[in-house]
Amino acid sequence: MTTAATDDNAALDARYGRTPQRRLRERIIFIVVGAMFVVVFTAWVVWAAFDNGQGNIDAQDTAHSIIDDSSVSITWQVSVKEGTAVSCALQAQNESHAIVGWRIVDLPPSTSFSNRYQEVVRTSQQAVTGLIYRCWLT
């Protein structure tokens, strides 16, 4: 290879960013991103290992009954670690699945894992169903 061809190749490499400095910079960026991924993944694994299942909660609809045009009774079951306070959001829906009633219920800590609850939700129009929307730890 001649010096003219080498100079042309060097000029093209510099022009299109194929320089040794760029390769070194890309390698450093790759190492830093990889190290950050390892740190985040390790932190997630440690957090999950020491969580001890304190965030486990299960809520399930068991029944509903339409009382009248402006209220529905909702029965549901909550399973959570004993001594844990829970709040639940209940909703009533009409025949087009629009929410026509909503209520948030605070449940005190219980001495058993699974408990059944029943509440009445007032509605703005005739409901066709009553559901539990979500429960969370409080």
Coordinates of C-alpha atoms in Angstrom, one line a residue:
M1 CA 0.0 0.0 0.0
T2 CA 1.3 3.4 -0.9
T3 CA 1.5 6.4 1.3
A4 CA -1.0 8.2 -0.8
A5 CA -3.5 5.4 -0.3
T6 CA -2.8 5.3 3.4
D7 CA -3.3 9.1 3.6
D8 CA -6.6 8.8 1.7
N9 CA -7.8 6.0 4.1
A10 CA -6.8 8.1 7.1
A11 CA -8.6 11.1 5.7
L12 CA -11.7 9.0 5.0
D13 CA -11.6 7.4 8.5
A14 CA -11.3 10.9 10.1
R15 CA -14.1 12.2 7.9
Y16 CA -16.5 9.4 8.8
G17 CA -15.5 9.1 12.5
R18 CA -13.5 5.9 12.4
T19 CA -10.7 7.2 14.5
P20 CA -9.0 5.4 17.4
Q21 CA -10.4 8.1 19.8
R22 CA -13.9 7.4 18.7
R23 CA -13.4 3.6 19.2
L24 CA -12.1 4.3 22.7
R25 CA -15.0 6.6 23.5
E26 CA -17.5 4.0 22.3
R27 CA -15.8 1.3 24.4
I28 CA -16.0 3.5 27.5
I29 CA -19.6 4.3 26.9
F30 CA -20.4 0.6 26.4
I31 CA -18.6 -0.3 29.7
V32 CA -20.4 2.5 31.6
V33 CA -23.8 1.5 30.3
G34 CA -23.1 -2.2 31.1
A35 CA -22.0 -1.3 34.6
M36 CA -25.1 0.8 35.2
F37 CA -27.3 -2.1 34.0
V38 CA -25.5 -4.5 36.4
V39 CA -26.0 -2.0 39.3
V40 CA -29.7 -1.5 38.6
F41 CA -30.3 -5.2 38.2
T42 CA -28.5 -6.1 41.4
A43 CA -30.4 -3.5 43.3
W44 CA -33.7 -4.9 42.0
V45 CA -32.7 -8.5 43.0
V46 CA -31.7 -7.3 46.5
W47 CA -34.9 -5.3 46.9
A48 CA -37.0 -8.3 45.8
A49 CA -35.2 -10.7 48.1
F50 CA -35.7 -8.6 51.2
D51 CA -39.3 -7.6 50.4
N52 CA -40.6 -10.5 52.5
G53 CA -43.9 -10.5 50.6
Q54 CA -45.2 -7.5 52.5
G55 CA -46.8 -6.1 49.3
N56 CA -48.9 -9.1 48.6
I57 CA -52.6 -8.4 48.5
D58 CA -55.4 -10.2 46.7
A59 CA -58.9 -8.8 46.4
Q60 CA -61.7 -10.7 44.6
D61 CA -65.4 -9.9 43.9
T62 CA -67.7 -12.5 45.3
A63 CA -71.2 -11.0 44.8
H64 CA -73.3 -8.0 44.1
S65 CA -76.9 -7.2 44.4
I66 CA -78.9 -4.3 43.1
I67 CA -80.8 -2.8 46.0
D68 CA -82.7 -0.1 44.1
D69 CA -82.2 2.5 41.4
S70 CA -79.7 4.4 43.5
S71 CA -77.6 1.8 45.3
V72 CA -75.9 -1.5 44.9
S73 CA -74.4 -3.9 47.5
I74 CA -70.9 -5.3 46.8
T75 CA -69.4 -8.3 48.6
W76 CA -65.7 -9.0 48.2
Q77 CA -62.9 -10.9 49.8
V78 CA -59.5 -9.5 50.7
S79 CA -56.5 -11.7 51.5
V80 CA -53.5 -10.0 53.1
K81 CA -51.0 -10.6 55.8
E82 CA -52.6 -10.4 59.3
G83 CA -52.4 -6.9 61.0
T84 CA -52.2 -5.0 57.7
A85 CA -54.6 -2.1 57.0
V86 CA -56.1 -2.0 53.5
S87 CA -58.1 0.5 51.5
C88 CA -60.3 -0.6 48.6
A89 CA -62.1 1.3 45.8
L90 CA -65.5 0.0 44.8
Q91 CA -67.4 0.9 41.7
A92 CA -70.9 0.4 40.3
Q93 CA -71.4 0.3 36.5
N94 CA -74.5 0.8 34.4
E95 CA -75.4 -1.3 31.3
S96 CA -73.0 0.6 29.1
H97 CA -70.1 0.0 31.6
A98 CA -70.0 3.6 32.7
I99 CA -69.1 4.2 36.3
V100 CA -72.3 5.4 38.1
G101 CA -71.1 4.9 41.7
W102 CA -67.7 5.0 43.5
R103 CA -66.6 4.5 47.0
I104 CA -63.3 4.1 48.8
V105 CA -63.5 1.9 51.9
D106 CA -60.8 1.8 54.6
L107 CA -60.5 -1.7 56.2
P108 CA -58.9 -2.0 59.6
P109 CA -56.1 -4.5 60.3
S110 CA -57.5 -8.0 60.7
T111 CA -56.4 -11.0 62.7
S112 CA -56.9 -13.5 59.8
F113 CA -55.5 -13.8 56.3
S114 CA -58.7 -13.7 54.4
N115 CA -61.8 -11.6 55.2
R116 CA -65.1 -11.0 53.5
Y117 CA -66.6 -7.5 53.4
Q118 CA -69.9 -6.0 52.2
E119 CA -70.6 -2.4 51.5
V120 CA -73.4 -0.4 49.8
V121 CA -72.4 2.0 47.0
R122 CA -74.8 4.9 46.1
T123 CA -75.3 5.4 42.4
S124 CA -76.3 8.2 40.2
Q125 CA -78.5 5.9 38.0
Q126 CA -79.5 2.3 37.8
A127 CA -76.5 0.0 38.2
V128 CA -76.2 -3.4 36.7
T129 CA -73.1 -4.5 38.5
G130 CA -70.9 -3.7 41.5
L131 CA -67.2 -4.4 41.3
I132 CA -64.1 -4.0 43.3
Y133 CA -61.7 -1.7 41.4
R134 CA -58.5 -2.0 43.4
C135 CA -57.2 -2.6 46.9
W136 CA -53.9 -1.2 48.3
L137 CA -52.0 -1.3 51.5
T138 CA -52.4 1.7 53.8

